[in-house]
Coordinates of N, CA and C in Angstrom, one line a residue:
M559 N -20.3 -39.1 -45.5 CA -19.0 -39.3 -46.0 C -18.1 -39.6 -44.9
K560 N -17.1 -40.5 -45.1 CA -16.2 -40.9 -44.0 C -15.2 -39.8 -43.8
P561 N -14.6 -39.7 -42.6 CA -13.5 -38.7 -42.3 C -12.4 -38.7 -43.3
L562 N -11.9 -39.9 -43.8 CA -10.9 -39.9 -44.8 C -11.3 -39.3 -46.1
A563 N -12.5 -39.5 -46.5 CA -13.1 -38.9 -47.7 C -13.1 -37.4 -47.6
H564 N -13.5 -36.9 -46.4 CA -13.6 -35.5 -46.2 C -12.2 -34.9 -46.4
S565 N -11.2 -35.6 -45.9 CA -9.8 -35.1 -46.0 C -9.3 -35.0 -47.4
V566 N -9.7 -36.1 -48.2 CA -9.3 -36.1 -49.6 C -9.9 -35.0 -50.3
V567 N -11.2 -34.8 -50.1 CA -12.0 -33.7 -50.8 C -11.3 -32.4 -50.4
A568 N -11.0 -32.2 -49.2 CA -10.4 -30.9 -48.7 C -9.1 -30.7 -49.4
L569 N -8.3 -31.7 -49.5 CA -7.0 -31.6 -50.1 C -7.1 -31.3 -51.6
L570 N -8.1 -32.0 -52.3 CA -8.3 -31.7 -53.7 C -8.7 -30.3 -53.9
L571 N -9.7 -29.8 -53.1 CA -10.1 -28.4 -53.2 C -9.0 -27.4 -53.0
A572 N -8.2 -27.7 -52.0 CA -7.1 -26.8 -51.7 C -6.1 -26.7 -52.8
S573 N -5.8 -27.9 -53.4 CA -4.8 -27.9 -54.5 C -5.4 -27.2 -55.8
V574 N -6.7 -27.3 -56.0 CA -7.3 -26.6 -57.1 C -7.5 -25.2 -56.9
L575 N -8.1 -24.8 -55.8 CA -8.5 -23.4 -55.5 C -7.4 -22.6 -54.8
G576 N -6.5 -23.3 -54.2 CA -5.4 -22.5 -53.5 C -4.7 -21.5 -54.3
P577 N -4.1 -21.9 -55.5 CA -3.4 -21.0 -56.3 C -4.3 -19.8 -56.7
A578 N -5.5 -20.0 -57.1 CA -6.4 -19.0 -57.5 C -6.7 -18.0 -56.4
L579 N -7.0 -18.5 -55.2 CA -7.3 -17.7 -54.1 C -6.0 -16.9 -53.7
A580 N -4.9 -17.5 -53.8 CA -3.6 -16.8 -53.4 C -3.3 -15.6 -54.3
Q581 N -3.8 -15.7 -55.5 CA -3.6 -14.6 -56.5 C -4.6 -13.5 -56.4
A582 N -5.7 -13.7 -55.8 CA -6.8 -12.7 -55.7 C -6.3 -11.5 -54.9
P583 N -6.5 -10.3 -55.4 CA -6.1 -9.1 -54.7 C -6.9 -8.9 -53.5
A584 N -6.2 -8.5 -52.4 CA -6.9 -8.1 -51.2 C -7.4 -6.7 -51.3
S585 N -8.6 -6.5 -50.8 CA -9.2 -5.2 -50.8 C -9.9 -4.9 -49.5
T586 N -9.7 -3.7 -49.1 CA -10.4 -3.3 -47.8 C -11.7 -2.5 -48.1
N587 N -11.9 -2.2 -49.4 CA -13.1 -1.4 -49.8 C -13.8 -2.2 -50.8
D588 N -14.9 -2.8 -50.5 CA -15.7 -3.7 -51.4 C -16.1 -3.0 -52.6
H589 N -16.5 -1.7 -52.5 CA -17.0 -0.9 -53.7 C -15.9 -0.8 -54.7
D590 N -14.7 -0.4 -54.3 CA -13.6 -0.2 -55.2 C -13.0 -1.5 -55.8
S591 N -13.3 -2.6 -55.2 CA -12.8 -3.9 -55.6 C -13.3 -4.3 -57.0
H592 N -14.4 -3.8 -57.4 CA -14.9 -4.2 -58.7 C -14.7 -3.1 -59.8
H593 N -13.9 -2.1 -59.5 CA -13.6 -1.1 -60.5 C -12.1 -1.4 -61.0
P594 N -11.9 -1.4 -62.3 CA -10.6 -1.6 -62.8 C -9.6 -0.5 -62.4
V595 N -8.4 -0.9 -62.2 CA -7.3 0.1 -62.0 C -6.8 0.5 -63.3
T596 N -6.7 1.9 -63.6 CA -6.3 2.3 -64.8 C -5.0 3.2 -64.7
A597 N -4.2 3.1 -65.6 CA -2.9 3.9 -65.6 C -3.3 5.4 -65.9
P598 N -2.5 6.3 -65.3 CA -2.7 7.7 -65.6 C -2.7 8.0 -67.1
A599 N -3.5 8.9 -67.6 CA -3.6 9.2 -69.0 C -2.5 10.2 -69.4
A600 N -2.0 10.1 -70.6 CA -1.0 11.1 -71.1 C -1.7 12.4 -71.4
Q601 N -0.9 13.5 -71.3 CA -1.5 14.8 -71.6 C -1.0 15.4 -72.9
D602 N -1.8 16.1 -73.6 CA -1.4 16.8 -74.8 C -1.1 18.2 -74.5
N603 N -0.8 19.0 -75.6 CA -0.4 20.4 -75.4 C -1.5 21.3 -74.8
S604 N -2.8 20.9 -74.9 CA -3.9 21.7 -74.4 C -4.0 21.6 -72.8
G605 N -3.2 20.7 -72.2 CA -3.3 20.5 -70.8 C -4.4 19.5 -70.4
R606 N -5.2 19.1 -71.3 CA -6.2 18.0 -71.1 C -5.6 16.7 -71.4
S607 N -5.9 15.7 -70.6 CA -5.4 14.4 -70.8 C -6.1 13.7 -72.0
S608 N -5.4 12.8 -72.6 CA -6.1 12.1 -73.8 C -7.3 11.4 -73.3
A609 N -7.4 10.9 -72.1 CA -8.6 10.2 -71.6 C -9.7 11.3 -71.5
D610 N -9.4 12.5 -71.1 CA -10.4 13.5 -70.9 C -11.0 13.9 -72.3
Q611 N -10.2 13.8 -73.3 CA -10.7 14.1 -74.7 C -11.4 12.9 -75.3
D612 N -10.9 11.7 -75.1 CA -11.4 10.6 -75.8 C -12.5 9.8 -75.1
N613 N -12.5 9.8 -73.8 CA -13.4 9.0 -73.0 C -14.5 9.8 -72.4
L614 N -15.2 10.5 -73.2 CA -16.4 11.2 -72.8 C -17.6 10.2 -72.8
S615 N -18.4 10.3 -71.8 CA -19.6 9.4 -71.7 C -20.8 10.1 -72.2
D616 N -21.8 9.3 -72.7 CA -23.1 9.9 -73.1 C -24.1 9.9 -72.0
G617 N -24.9 11.0 -72.0 CA -25.9 11.1 -71.0 C -27.0 12.0 -71.3
E618 N -28.0 12.1 -70.5 CA -29.1 13.1 -70.6 C -29.3 13.7 -69.3
I619 N -29.4 15.0 -69.3 CA -29.6 15.8 -68.0 C -31.1 15.6 -67.6
T620 N -31.3 15.1 -66.4 CA -32.7 15.0 -66.0 C -33.0 16.1 -65.0
R621 N -32.0 16.6 -64.4 CA -32.2 17.7 -63.4 C -30.9 18.4 -63.2
W622 N -30.9 19.7 -62.9 CA -29.6 20.4 -62.5 C -29.9 21.6 -61.7
D623 N -29.0 21.9 -60.8 CA -29.1 23.0 -59.9 C -27.7 23.7 -59.9
P624 N -27.6 24.8 -60.7 CA -26.3 25.5 -60.6 C -26.0 26.1 -59.3
R625 N -27.0 26.4 -58.5 CA -26.8 27.0 -57.2 C -26.0 26.0 -56.3
T626 N -26.3 24.7 -56.3 CA -25.6 23.7 -55.5 C -24.5 23.1 -56.2
G627 N -24.4 23.3 -57.5 CA -23.4 22.6 -58.3 C -23.6 21.1 -58.5
K628 N -24.9 20.7 -58.6 CA -25.2 19.3 -58.8 C -26.0 19.1 -60.0
V629 N -25.8 18.0 -60.7 CA -26.5 17.7 -61.9 C -26.9 16.2 -61.9
T630 N -28.1 15.9 -62.2 CA -28.6 14.5 -62.3 C -28.5 14.1 -63.7
L631 N -27.8 13.0 -64.0 CA -27.6 12.5 -65.4 C -28.1 11.0 -65.5
R632 N -28.8 10.8 -66.5 CA -29.1 9.4 -66.9 C -28.0 9.1 -67.9
H633 N -27.1 8.2 -67.6 CA -25.9 8.0 -68.4 C -25.7 6.6 -68.8
G634 N -25.0 6.4 -69.9 CA -24.5 5.2 -70.4 C -23.3 4.8 -69.5
E635 N -22.6 3.8 -70.0 CA -21.4 3.3 -69.3 C -20.4 4.4 -69.1
I636 N -19.8 4.6 -68.0 CA -18.7 5.5 -67.7 C -17.4 4.7 -67.7
K637 N -16.8 4.5 -68.8 CA -15.7 3.6 -68.9 C -14.5 3.9 -68.0
N638 N -14.1 5.2 -67.9 CA -13.0 5.5 -67.1 C -13.2 5.1 -65.6
L639 N -14.4 5.0 -65.2 CA -14.7 4.6 -63.8 C -15.2 3.1 -63.7
G640 N -15.4 2.5 -64.8 CA -16.0 1.1 -64.8 C -17.4 1.1 -64.2
M641 N -18.1 2.2 -64.5 CA -19.5 2.3 -64.0 C -20.5 2.0 -65.0
P642 N -21.5 1.1 -64.7 CA -22.5 0.7 -65.6 C -23.5 1.8 -65.8
P643 N -24.4 1.7 -66.8 CA -25.4 2.7 -67.1 C -26.4 2.8 -65.9
M644 N -26.8 4.1 -65.5 CA -27.7 4.3 -64.4 C -28.0 5.8 -64.4
T645 N -28.8 6.2 -63.5 CA -29.1 7.6 -63.2 C -28.6 8.0 -61.9
M646 N -27.8 9.1 -61.8 CA -27.3 9.5 -60.5 C -26.9 10.9 -60.5
V647 N -26.7 11.5 -59.3 CA -26.3 12.9 -59.1 C -24.8 13.0 -59.0
F648 N -24.3 14.0 -59.7 CA -22.9 14.3 -59.7 C -22.7 15.8 -59.3
R649 N -21.6 16.1 -58.8 CA -21.2 17.5 -58.5 C -20.4 17.9 -59.8
V650 N -20.3 19.3 -60.0 CA -19.6 19.8 -61.1 C -18.5 20.7 -60.6
T651 N -17.4 20.7 -61.3 CA -16.2 21.5 -60.9 C -16.5 23.0 -60.9
D652 N -17.4 23.4 -61.9 CA -17.8 24.8 -62.1 C -19.2 24.9 -62.5
A653 N -20.1 25.5 -61.6 CA -21.5 25.5 -61.9 C -21.9 26.2 -63.2
S654 N -21.0 27.1 -63.7 CA -21.3 27.8 -64.9 C -21.3 26.8 -66.1
M655 N -20.7 25.6 -66.0 CA -20.7 24.7 -67.1 C -22.1 24.2 -67.3
L656 N -23.0 24.3 -66.3 CA -24.4 23.9 -66.5 C -25.3 24.9 -67.2
A657 N -24.8 26.2 -67.2 CA -25.7 27.3 -67.7 C -26.3 27.0 -69.1
P658 N -25.6 26.5 -70.1 CA -26.2 26.4 -71.4 C -27.2 25.2 -71.5
F659 N -27.3 24.4 -70.5 CA -28.1 23.2 -70.6 C -29.4 23.3 -69.8
K660 N -30.4 22.4 -70.2 CA -31.6 22.3 -69.5 C -32.0 20.8 -69.4
P661 N -32.9 20.4 -68.5 CA -33.3 19.0 -68.4 C -33.8 18.5 -69.8
G662 N -33.4 17.3 -70.1 CA -33.8 16.7 -71.4 C -32.6 16.8 -72.4
D663 N -31.7 17.7 -72.2 CA -30.5 17.9 -73.1 C -29.6 16.6 -73.1
K664 N -29.2 16.2 -74.3 CA -28.3 15.1 -74.4 C -26.9 15.7 -74.3
V665 N -26.0 15.1 -73.5 CA -24.7 15.7 -73.3 C -23.6 14.6 -73.4
R666 N -22.4 15.0 -73.6 CA -21.2 14.1 -73.4 C -20.4 14.7 -72.3
F667 N -19.9 13.9 -71.4 CA -19.3 14.4 -70.2 C -18.1 13.5 -69.7
R668 N -17.3 14.1 -68.9 CA -16.2 13.4 -68.2 C -16.4 13.5 -66.7
V669 N -16.4 12.3 -66.1 CA -16.5 12.3 -64.6 C -15.2 11.7 -64.0
E670 N -14.8 12.2 -62.9 CA -13.6 11.7 -62.2 C -14.0 11.5 -60.8
Q671 N -13.3 10.6 -60.1 CA -13.6 10.4 -58.7 C -12.5 11.1 -57.9
R672 N -12.9 12.0 -57.1 CA -12.0 12.8 -56.3 C -12.5 12.8 -54.8
T673 N -11.6 12.5 -53.9 CA -11.9 12.4 -52.5 C -13.3 11.8 -52.2
G674 N -13.5 10.7 -52.8 CA -14.7 9.9 -52.6 C -16.0 10.4 -53.3
A675 N -15.9 11.5 -54.1 CA -17.1 12.0 -54.8 C -16.8 11.9 -56.3
Y676 N -17.9 11.8 -57.0 CA -17.9 11.8 -58.4 C -18.1 13.2 -58.9
I677 N -17.1 13.7 -59.7 CA -17.2 15.1 -60.1 C -17.2 15.2 -61.6
V678 N -18.1 16.0 -62.2 CA -18.1 16.2 -63.6 C -17.1 17.3 -63.9
T679 N -16.1 17.0 -64.7 CA -15.0 17.9 -65.0 C -15.2 18.6 -66.4
R680 N -16.0 18.0 -67.2 CA -16.2 18.5 -68.5 C -17.6 18.1 -69.0
M681 N -18.3 19.0 -69.7 CA -19.6 18.7 -70.3 C -19.7 19.5 -71.6
E682 N -20.3 18.8 -72.6 CA -20.6 19.4 -73.9 C -21.8 18.9 -74.4
A683 N -22.5 19.6 -75.3 CA -23.7 19.1 -76.0 C -23.3 17.9 -76.8
A684 N -24.2 16.9 -76.8 CA -24.0 15.8 -77.7 C -24.3 16.2 -79.1
R685 N -23.6 15.6 -80.1 CA -23.8 16.0 -81.5 C -24.6 14.9 -82.2

């Protein structure tokens, strides 16, 4: 291609892609860049947020250790975190919440990201 043609192509690309690139959010953390930003949830009289009550995720306990406060869950989508289905280890806010459960139990749970860790804040038996 001739130098003039290169310039024309570059100008065309800049005019088409420039506005789209200028609107893309800058991110310093590649992992967080693919998670949606959500507004804080409203709270009801129980002190729990509406997201805490409505946005429970489905999962199955594959392993748990109340001594360390960790539980391994095979889970579906975790909508409040924009996380796809997978199996992973989570910490729990209170190890006693694991007491009624055993590996293989189906559960509904709430996970929140706090100081870079994923924490299970609520867990109940699936119905």
